[in-house]
Coordinates of C-alpha atoms in Angstrom, one line a residue:
M18 CA 27.6 -8.0 -7.6
P19 CA 26.7 -7.2 -11.1
E20 CA 27.8 -3.8 -12.2
K21 CA 24.4 -2.6 -12.8
Y22 CA 23.3 -2.6 -9.4
G23 CA 26.3 -0.6 -8.1
K24 CA 25.7 -0.1 -4.3
L25 CA 22.2 -1.4 -4.6
P26 CA 21.5 -4.9 -3.1
E27 CA 21.0 -7.1 -5.9
S28 CA 17.4 -8.4 -4.8
P29 CA 14.6 -6.3 -3.2
Q30 CA 13.7 -7.2 0.4
S31 CA 12.0 -5.1 3.0
Y32 CA 13.9 -4.8 6.1
W33 CA 10.8 -5.0 8.3
I34 CA 9.9 -8.4 6.8
D35 CA 13.5 -9.7 6.8
S36 CA 14.1 -8.8 10.6
V37 CA 11.0 -10.6 12.1
K38 CA 10.3 -14.2 12.2
L39 CA 6.5 -14.7 12.2
P40 CA 4.5 -17.7 12.9
T41 CA 3.0 -19.7 10.1
F42 CA -0.7 -20.7 9.8
P43 CA -2.5 -23.5 8.1
R44 CA -4.5 -23.3 5.0
L45 CA -8.4 -23.5 5.3
E46 CA -9.4 -27.0 4.9
E47 CA -13.0 -27.0 5.6
D48 CA -16.1 -24.8 5.7
I49 CA -16.7 -22.7 8.7
N50 CA -19.0 -20.3 10.4
V51 CA -18.0 -17.2 12.4
D52 CA -19.1 -13.8 13.4
V53 CA -16.7 -11.8 11.4
V54 CA -14.6 -13.0 8.4
I55 CA -11.7 -10.6 7.8
V56 CA -10.0 -11.1 4.3
G57 CA -6.4 -9.7 4.4
G58 CA -3.7 -10.0 6.9
G59 CA -2.3 -6.4 7.1
I60 CA -2.5 -3.8 9.7
A61 CA -6.2 -2.9 8.6
G62 CA -7.2 -6.5 8.9
L63 CA -5.1 -7.6 12.2
T64 CA -6.1 -4.4 14.0
S65 CA -9.8 -5.2 13.3
A66 CA -9.3 -8.8 14.5
F67 CA -7.5 -7.6 17.7
L68 CA -10.3 -5.2 18.5
L69 CA -13.1 -7.7 17.8
V70 CA -11.8 -10.7 19.7
N71 CA -11.5 -8.4 22.6
E72 CA -15.3 -7.8 22.3
G73 CA -16.0 -11.5 22.4
L74 CA -16.7 -12.1 18.8
K75 CA -15.7 -15.3 17.0
V76 CA -13.2 -14.1 14.3
A77 CA -11.3 -15.7 11.2
I78 CA -8.6 -14.1 9.1
I79 CA -7.8 -15.5 5.8
E80 CA -4.8 -14.3 3.7
A81 CA -4.0 -15.4 0.2
D82 CA -0.1 -15.4 0.9
H83 CA 1.3 -15.1 4.5
V84 CA 0.2 -12.5 7.0
L85 CA 2.1 -9.0 6.9
N86 CA 3.9 -9.9 3.8
G87 CA 2.2 -7.4 1.4
T88 CA 1.7 -3.6 1.8
T89 CA 2.1 -3.3 5.4
G90 CA 5.4 -5.2 5.4
N91 CA 6.7 -2.9 3.0
T92 CA 5.6 0.5 4.3
T93 CA 8.0 3.2 5.7
A94 CA 5.9 3.0 9.1
K95 CA 5.3 6.6 9.8
I96 CA 2.6 7.0 12.3
S97 CA 1.3 10.6 11.4
A98 CA -1.7 12.6 10.6
Q99 CA 0.5 14.8 8.5
H100 CA -0.1 13.3 5.0
G101 CA 1.8 15.6 2.9
L102 CA 0.0 18.9 1.8
I103 CA -3.8 17.7 2.4
Y104 CA -5.6 19.8 4.7
D105 CA -6.0 22.9 2.7
E106 CA -7.1 20.7 -0.3
F107 CA -9.6 18.9 2.0
I108 CA -11.0 22.3 3.2
R109 CA -11.4 23.5 -0.3
N110 CA -13.0 20.2 -1.7
I111 CA -15.0 18.5 1.1
G112 CA -15.2 21.5 3.7
E113 CA -13.7 22.4 6.9
N114 CA -15.7 20.1 9.3
K115 CA -14.8 17.1 7.3
A116 CA -11.2 18.1 7.0
K117 CA -11.1 18.2 10.8
L118 CA -12.6 14.9 10.9
Y119 CA -10.1 13.3 8.8
Y120 CA -7.4 14.9 11.2
E121 CA -9.0 13.7 14.3
A122 CA -9.6 10.1 12.8
N123 CA -5.7 9.7 12.1
A124 CA -4.7 11.4 15.4
E125 CA -7.0 8.9 17.4
A126 CA -5.2 6.1 15.4
L127 CA -1.9 7.5 16.5
H128 CA -3.0 7.7 20.1
F129 CA -4.4 4.1 19.8
I130 CA -1.1 2.5 18.5
E131 CA 0.7 4.5 21.4
N132 CA -1.6 3.3 24.2
T133 CA -1.6 -0.3 22.9
I134 CA 2.1 -0.2 22.8
S135 CA 2.3 1.0 26.2
E136 CA -0.4 -1.3 27.8
H137 CA 1.0 -4.2 26.2
N138 CA 4.7 -3.4 26.8
I139 CA 5.4 -4.1 23.2
E140 CA 9.3 -3.5 21.9
C141 CA 8.7 -2.1 18.7
D142 CA 11.1 0.8 18.3
F143 CA 8.3 3.4 18.9
S144 CA 9.5 6.8 19.2
K145 CA 7.8 10.2 19.0
Q146 CA 9.0 12.3 16.1
D147 CA 8.0 15.6 14.6
A148 CA 6.8 15.3 11.1
Y149 CA 7.9 18.0 8.4
V150 CA 6.7 18.9 4.8
Y151 CA 9.2 21.2 2.9
A152 CA 9.4 23.0 -0.3
V153 CA 12.2 23.9 -2.5
T154 CA 10.3 25.9 -4.9
E155 CA 8.6 29.1 -4.7
E156 CA 5.4 27.7 -5.9
Y157 CA 5.2 25.0 -3.4
A158 CA 6.4 27.5 -0.7
M159 CA 3.1 29.2 -1.2
K160 CA 1.3 26.0 -0.9
V161 CA 3.1 25.1 2.6
K162 CA 2.0 28.6 3.6
K163 CA -1.6 27.8 2.6
E164 CA -1.3 24.6 4.6
A165 CA -0.1 26.4 7.7
E166 CA -3.3 28.5 7.4
A167 CA -5.3 25.3 7.4
Y168 CA -3.7 23.8 10.3
E169 CA -4.8 27.1 12.2
K170 CA -8.3 26.8 11.0
L171 CA -8.4 23.3 12.2
G172 CA -6.6 23.6 15.6
I173 CA -3.6 21.5 14.4
K174 CA -0.6 21.9 16.5
G175 CA 2.2 23.0 13.9
E176 CA 4.4 26.0 12.7
L177 CA 6.2 27.1 9.7
V178 CA 10.0 26.8 9.4
N179 CA 12.5 28.1 7.1
S180 CA 15.3 25.4 7.2
I181 CA 15.7 21.7 7.7
P182 CA 18.9 20.1 9.1
F183 CA 20.2 18.6 5.8
N184 CA 22.1 19.7 2.7
I185 CA 18.8 20.6 1.4
D186 CA 18.1 24.5 0.5
I187 CA 14.2 25.0 1.3
Q188 CA 12.0 27.9 0.5
N189 CA 9.5 26.9 3.2
G190 CA 8.4 24.1 5.6
I191 CA 5.7 23.1 8.0
V192 CA 6.0 20.9 11.1
M193 CA 3.3 18.9 12.8
K194 CA 4.6 18.2 16.2
D195 CA 4.4 15.0 18.3
Q196 CA 4.0 12.3 15.6
A197 CA 5.8 8.9 15.7
Q198 CA 7.5 6.1 13.9
F199 CA 8.0 2.5 14.8
H200 CA 8.8 -1.1 13.6
P201 CA 5.4 -2.1 12.1
L202 CA 5.9 -6.1 12.2
K203 CA 7.3 -6.0 15.9
Y204 CA 3.9 -4.2 16.8
L205 CA 1.6 -6.4 14.8
A206 CA 3.4 -9.6 15.8
H207 CA 2.1 -9.0 19.2
L208 CA -1.4 -8.3 18.1
L209 CA -1.2 -11.4 16.1
Q210 CA -0.2 -13.5 19.2
H211 CA -3.1 -11.8 21.2
I212 CA -5.4 -12.7 18.5
T213 CA -4.9 -16.3 18.6
E214 CA -4.7 -16.3 22.3
K215 CA -8.3 -14.8 22.4
G216 CA -9.4 -17.8 20.0
G217 CA -9.1 -15.9 16.7
K218 CA -8.5 -18.3 13.6
I219 CA -6.0 -17.4 10.8
F220 CA -5.5 -19.2 7.6
E221 CA -2.8 -18.5 5.1
N222 CA -2.4 -19.5 1.6
T223 CA -6.2 -19.1 1.3
T224 CA -7.3 -17.0 -1.6
A225 CA -10.8 -15.5 -1.3
V226 CA -12.5 -15.2 -4.8
N227 CA -15.9 -14.2 -4.3
I228 CA -18.8 -13.5 -1.9
E229 CA -22.4 -14.8 -2.0
T230 CA -24.4 -11.9 -0.7
K231 CA -27.4 -13.4 1.3
E232 CA -28.6 -12.4 4.8
Q233 CA -25.5 -13.8 6.0
P234 CA -22.7 -13.2 3.3
K235 CA -20.6 -16.5 2.5
V236 CA -16.8 -15.9 1.3
L237 CA -15.7 -18.3 -1.3
T238 CA -12.2 -19.5 -1.5
R239 CA -10.1 -20.8 -4.5
E240 CA -9.6 -24.1 -2.5
N241 CA -13.6 -24.7 -2.8
H242 CA -14.2 -24.1 1.0
S243 CA -16.5 -21.2 2.4
I244 CA -16.9 -19.0 5.4
I245 CA -20.3 -17.8 6.4
A246 CA -20.4 -14.9 8.6
K247 CA -22.4 -12.0 9.9
H248 CA -19.8 -9.5 8.8
V249 CA -17.3 -9.5 6.1
L250 CA -14.3 -7.1 6.3
I251 CA -12.4 -6.8 3.0
C252 CA -8.8 -5.5 3.9
T253 CA -7.0 -6.7 0.9
H254 CA -5.2 -3.7 -0.2
F255 CA -7.3 -3.8 -3.4
P256 CA -10.8 -5.3 -2.9
F257 CA -10.7 -8.8 -3.9
Y258 CA -14.5 -8.5 -4.5
E259 CA -15.9 -5.2 -5.8
G260 CA -19.6 -6.2 -6.2
M261 CA -20.8 -3.1 -8.2
G262 CA -18.7 -0.7 -6.4
L263 CA -16.6 -0.1 -9.6
Y264 CA -13.4 0.3 -7.5
S265 CA -11.3 -0.4 -10.6
A266 CA -12.5 2.7 -12.0
R267 CA -12.3 4.8 -8.9
M268 CA -8.6 4.2 -7.7
H269 CA -5.2 3.9 -9.3
A270 CA -2.1 2.1 -7.8
S271 CA 1.1 4.2 -7.2
S272 CA 4.6 2.6 -6.7
S273 CA 7.4 4.3 -4.8
Y274 CA 11.0 3.1 -3.7
V275 CA 12.7 2.6 -0.4
L276 CA 16.5 2.6 0.4
A277 CA 17.7 1.7 3.9
T278 CA 21.1 3.7 3.9
K279 CA 23.9 4.0 6.3
V280 CA 24.9 7.6 6.0
K281 CA 28.0 9.6 6.9
N282 CA 26.3 12.4 8.8
K283 CA 24.4 11.8 12.2
Y284 CA 20.7 11.9 11.5
P285 CA 19.1 14.8 13.4
G286 CA 15.8 13.2 14.3
G287 CA 12.3 14.0 12.9
M288 CA 10.4 12.6 9.8
Y289 CA 10.5 14.6 6.3
I290 CA 8.8 14.6 3.2
S291 CA 8.9 17.1 0.2
A292 CA 6.2 18.8 -1.3
E293 CA 7.1 18.6 -4.9
M294 CA 7.5 15.7 -7.1
P295 CA 9.7 13.6 -7.5
S296 CA 8.9 13.0 -3.8
R297 CA 11.6 12.5 -1.1
S298 CA 11.0 11.3 2.4
L299 CA 13.2 10.5 5.2
R300 CA 13.0 8.8 8.7
S301 CA 15.5 6.8 10.9
A302 CA 15.5 3.2 11.7
T303 CA 17.6 0.8 13.9
I304 CA 19.2 -2.0 12.1
N305 CA 21.2 -4.5 14.1
G306 CA 21.8 -1.9 16.8
E307 CA 23.0 0.8 14.2
E308 CA 21.1 4.0 13.0
Y309 CA 20.2 3.7 9.3
V310 CA 18.0 6.4 7.3
L311 CA 15.0 5.0 5.2
V312 CA 14.8 7.2 2.1
L313 CA 11.6 7.0 0.0
G314 CA 10.5 8.5 -3.1
E315 CA 10.0 8.3 -6.9
D316 CA 6.3 8.1 -7.1
H317 CA 4.6 6.9 -10.2
K318 CA 1.6 5.0 -11.6
T319 CA 2.3 1.2 -11.2
G320 CA 3.3 -0.3 -14.4
Q321 CA 4.1 3.2 -16.0
G322 CA 7.6 3.7 -14.4
G323 CA 9.9 3.2 -17.1
D324 CA 13.4 1.9 -15.9
T325 CA 12.5 1.2 -12.3
L326 CA 16.2 0.3 -11.5
E327 CA 17.0 4.1 -12.2
R328 CA 14.4 5.1 -9.6
Y329 CA 16.7 3.5 -6.9
K330 CA 19.6 5.2 -8.4
S331 CA 17.9 8.6 -8.2
L332 CA 17.3 8.1 -4.5
E333 CA 20.9 6.8 -4.1
D334 CA 22.0 10.2 -5.5
F335 CA 19.7 12.3 -3.4
T336 CA 20.9 10.4 -0.3
E337 CA 24.7 11.0 -1.2
H338 CA 24.1 14.8 -1.5
A339 CA 21.8 15.3 1.3
L340 CA 23.4 13.0 4.0
G341 CA 26.7 11.4 2.6
L342 CA 26.1 7.8 1.6
E343 CA 28.2 5.0 3.0
S344 CA 26.2 1.8 2.1
I345 CA 22.7 0.6 1.4
A346 CA 21.4 -2.4 3.5
Y347 CA 18.0 -3.0 1.7
R348 CA 15.8 -1.7 -1.0
W349 CA 12.0 -2.4 -1.7
T350 CA 9.1 -1.2 -3.4
A351 CA 5.9 0.3 -1.6
Q352 CA 2.7 0.4 -3.3
D353 CA -0.6 1.9 -2.4
L354 CA -4.0 2.8 -4.0
I355 CA -5.2 6.5 -4.4
T356 CA -8.9 7.4 -4.6
L357 CA -10.4 10.1 -6.7
D358 CA -10.6 12.5 -3.8
K359 CA -7.7 11.4 -1.9
L360 CA -9.8 10.2 1.2
P361 CA -9.7 6.3 1.8
Y362 CA -12.8 4.2 1.1
I363 CA -13.8 2.8 4.6
G364 CA -17.4 1.5 5.2
N365 CA -20.0 -0.5 3.3
L366 CA -18.8 -1.9 0.0
T367 CA -21.9 -0.3 -1.7
S368 CA -25.2 0.9 -0.1
N369 CA -26.8 -2.5 -0.9
D370 CA -24.3 -4.3 1.4
P371 CA -24.7 -3.5 5.0
N372 CA -22.8 -6.5 6.2
I373 CA -19.8 -6.2 3.7
L374 CA -17.3 -3.4 4.8
I375 CA -14.1 -2.4 3.0
A376 CA -10.9 -0.6 3.7
T377 CA -8.8 0.5 0.8
G378 CA -7.1 3.6 -0.8
F379 CA -4.9 4.5 2.0
R380 CA -2.6 6.9 -0.2
K381 CA 0.5 5.6 1.4
W382 CA -0.4 6.4 4.9
G383 CA -1.7 3.3 5.9
M384 CA -0.3 3.0 9.5
T385 CA -2.9 5.6 10.7
N386 CA -5.6 5.2 7.9
G387 CA -5.6 1.3 8.5
T388 CA -5.8 1.6 12.2
A389 CA -8.7 4.3 11.7
A390 CA -10.4 1.8 9.5
A391 CA -10.3 -1.0 12.1
L392 CA -11.7 1.4 14.9
L393 CA -14.4 2.4 12.5
F394 CA -15.2 -1.3 11.9
R395 CA -15.3 -2.1 15.4
D396 CA -17.6 0.9 16.2
V397 CA -20.1 -0.1 13.4
I398 CA -20.2 -3.9 14.3
V399 CA -20.2 -3.4 18.1
N400 CA -21.7 0.0 18.6
K401 CA -23.8 0.3 15.4
G402 CA -22.1 3.5 14.3
S403 CA -19.2 5.8 14.0
K404 CA -18.8 9.7 13.6
Y405 CA -16.4 8.9 10.7
Q406 CA -18.9 6.8 8.6
D407 CA -20.0 9.7 6.2
L408 CA -16.5 11.0 5.8
Y409 CA -15.0 7.7 4.5
S410 CA -18.1 6.3 3.0
P411 CA -17.1 4.4 -0.2
S412 CA -20.4 5.4 -1.9
R413 CA -19.5 9.3 -1.5
F414 CA -18.8 11.3 -4.6
Y415 CA -17.6 14.9 -4.7
A416 CA -18.0 16.7 -8.1
N417 CA -14.7 18.6 -7.4
P418 CA -12.3 16.8 -7.6
S419 CA -13.7 13.4 -8.3
L420 CA -15.2 13.8 -11.6
K421 CA -12.2 15.6 -13.3
N422 CA -10.1 12.7 -11.7
L423 CA -12.5 10.0 -12.7
L424 CA -12.3 11.1 -16.2
A425 CA -8.5 11.6 -16.5
Q426 CA -7.9 8.3 -14.6
N427 CA -10.0 6.1 -17.1
V428 CA -8.6 7.9 -19.9
N429 CA -5.4 6.8 -18.8
V430 CA -6.4 3.4 -18.4
A431 CA -8.1 3.2 -21.9
G432 CA -4.6 4.6 -23.4
Q433 CA -2.5 2.0 -21.5
F434 CA -4.8 -0.6 -22.6
M435 CA -4.5 0.4 -26.3
K436 CA -0.8 0.9 -26.0
G437 CA -0.3 -2.7 -24.8
K438 CA -2.5 -4.3 -27.4
F439 CA -1.1 -2.5 -30.3
G440 CA 2.5 -1.5 -29.4
I441 CA 5.1 -2.9 -31.6
T442 CA 7.4 -5.7 -30.1
T443 CA 10.7 -6.2 -31.9
K444 CA 12.7 -8.2 -29.2
S445 CA 13.3 -11.8 -29.5
I446 CA 14.2 -14.7 -27.0
E447 CA 18.0 -14.1 -28.0
D448 CA 17.8 -10.6 -26.9
I449 CA 17.1 -11.5 -23.2
K450 CA 20.4 -11.7 -21.4
K451 CA 20.9 -13.4 -17.8
D452 CA 18.9 -11.3 -15.1
E453 CA 17.0 -9.5 -17.7
G454 CA 13.4 -9.4 -18.9
G455 CA 11.2 -7.8 -21.4
V456 CA 8.3 -8.3 -23.7
I457 CA 9.0 -10.5 -26.8
T458 CA 7.2 -11.8 -29.9
I459 CA 6.9 -15.7 -30.2
N460 CA 4.9 -16.9 -33.4
G461 CA 3.6 -13.4 -33.6
Q462 CA 2.3 -13.4 -30.0
R463 CA 3.2 -11.0 -27.4
K464 CA 5.0 -12.9 -24.6
G465 CA 6.8 -11.9 -21.4
A466 CA 10.2 -13.4 -21.0
Y467 CA 13.0 -13.3 -18.0
R468 CA 16.1 -15.3 -17.9
D469 CA 17.3 -15.7 -14.3
T470 CA 21.0 -15.7 -13.1
E471 CA 21.4 -19.4 -14.1
G472 CA 20.3 -18.7 -17.5
K473 CA 16.7 -20.4 -17.3
L474 CA 14.1 -18.8 -19.4
H475 CA 10.8 -18.0 -17.7
I476 CA 8.0 -17.3 -20.4
V477 CA 4.4 -15.8 -19.4
D478 CA 1.4 -14.6 -21.5
T479 CA 1.5 -10.8 -20.8
T480 CA -2.3 -10.3 -20.5
C481 CA -3.2 -9.3 -17.2
T482 CA -5.6 -11.7 -15.6
H483 CA -7.9 -8.9 -13.9
L484 CA -9.3 -6.9 -17.0
G485 CA -6.9 -7.8 -19.9
C486 CA -4.3 -4.9 -20.1
E487 CA -0.9 -5.9 -21.1
V488 CA 1.8 -6.1 -18.2
E489 CA 5.1 -4.3 -18.6
W490 CA 8.5 -5.6 -17.1
N491 CA 9.7 -4.0 -13.9
N492 CA 13.5 -4.5 -13.9
G493 CA 13.9 -2.9 -10.4
Q494 CA 11.6 -5.7 -8.8
R495 CA 11.9 -8.5 -11.4
S496 CA 8.1 -8.5 -11.8
W497 CA 5.4 -8.0 -14.5
D498 CA 3.3 -5.0 -13.5
C499 CA -0.1 -3.9 -14.9
P500 CA -0.1 -0.3 -15.9
C501 CA -4.1 -0.2 -15.9
H502 CA -4.9 -1.2 -12.3
G503 CA -1.7 -1.9 -10.5
S504 CA -1.7 -5.9 -10.4
R505 CA 1.8 -7.1 -10.1
F506 CA 3.2 -10.7 -10.8
T507 CA 6.6 -12.6 -10.2
Y508 CA 8.7 -13.3 -13.2
T509 CA 6.9 -16.9 -13.2
G510 CA 3.5 -15.1 -13.1
E511 CA 2.2 -15.6 -9.6
V512 CA 0.3 -12.8 -8.2
I513 CA 2.0 -10.3 -6.0
E514 CA -0.4 -7.4 -5.8
G515 CA -4.3 -7.4 -6.7
P516 CA -6.9 -6.7 -8.1
A517 CA -5.8 -9.9 -10.2
E518 CA -6.7 -13.0 -8.3
K519 CA -5.1 -15.6 -11.0
P520 CA -1.4 -15.8 -12.0
L521 CA -0.5 -15.0 -15.5
S522 CA -1.1 -17.7 -17.9
R523 CA 1.6 -19.7 -19.8
D524 CA -0.7 -20.2 -22.6
D525 CA -2.8 -17.4 -24.4
H526 CA -5.2 -15.4 -22.3
T527 CA -7.9 -13.1 -23.3
F528 CA -9.8 -10.3 -22.1
F529 CA -13.0 -12.3 -21.5
D530 CA -11.4 -15.2 -19.5
N531 CA -11.8 -13.5 -16.1
F532 CA -15.4 -12.8 -16.6
T533 CA -16.3 -16.5 -17.7
S534 CA -14.4 -17.9 -14.6
K535 CA -16.7 -19.3 -11.7
D536 CA -14.3 -17.7 -9.2
S537 CA -14.5 -14.1 -10.6
G538 CA -15.1 -11.2 -8.3
Y539 CA -17.5 -9.7 -10.6

């Protein structure tokens, strides 16, 4: 293994994806008509399909890549209503009633997952765990105390603690009892089987690019086929179709890093996350019959992380200090979207689109939020309403904190756009060594180059095919990441994460190219 990786695996790979063999599904090769078309094959999309086929509806799922190969396959898979220090903040910003609704929605999602596992006898390493948030500074110890007061107001079962069973000195901590963890793909593989047995149709390698908004909306695919449906559910992590919802301006993408570690000290149980940044998160997992610890952290805006390999190494150092590190079996990156007020957007795409529903912005807590989204979709489609609709409405706007965050977020985007366009690049092709990438200049043009381990050079245009920002090299993942809206591409230019729908060009690409394309989502 090259010296630069140390104990780290040379290539990133999610344990969840590597440990489960999923069925494959065909590409959509014809126009079809269904009751509900679901775009996106992660936890929100599959759980929605599971619920809706059980209601007797004709359902189709389309996935641009392979089902469960995106954000859901790269989670840490905590099933918890404890989402960091959030309830005191919600009480202050959206009120006690809505803060309680958020807790109830996520608690119901946890119970739905638990009941589904029990009812269908799903073997997925499900176990009940207490969830902790801990503070290592006096400033955050006070915030933890405020969170405990919020728990009491909302009737949440929890209490303050003054220690956790690791080599970490804490000032304060709070525990939420009876949360859970599992192997997400083992769980969702069973739902996948159930969907197909009930007549649900699944199409992979089928990219949705636009929607014709008529009385019955029509989803258009890159392969020039279409699906007409009574309802469209957009469950694509970042919405492939924004309509007039301006989601690009109302969310930002955040990346974090995961190590699956074998440690010297026995893991004491429980799930843990730090209150401070850089974040540190811990949970156990069983790999090949042995106990490992998943260590997560180092959050930053996607495309703005600097030397991303160093992010993994920081987690390696933390694990050594807290638990005693023996080896690292896997490493991977988790990415999620964060809204202006930290509540997901779940519901009508816009107030003018009653038949197009969206689920996005889960803020790294997709196991419960994705399940809550599916339950809401089922209730809206079948029962014509849900008590959570106003809470999650994508059309909501709270002046505090949304206005402040909207301005700050888009100032950041503008700064990244200008930095990319006018930054000076001094590297040349000769500077790119094996297994290295970076931005270079060729004939006065900004290009991205990666030289693989065999010495082959891969060159792409660095203009993101979403809104024209300039992508940056991510050496920890061997990918090109957009610092404006979080699109990610392989070193050959293929899309890994949206909102971009088209690969990086091998030729020159301009800001206006996406808007003049017939398959643009705008």
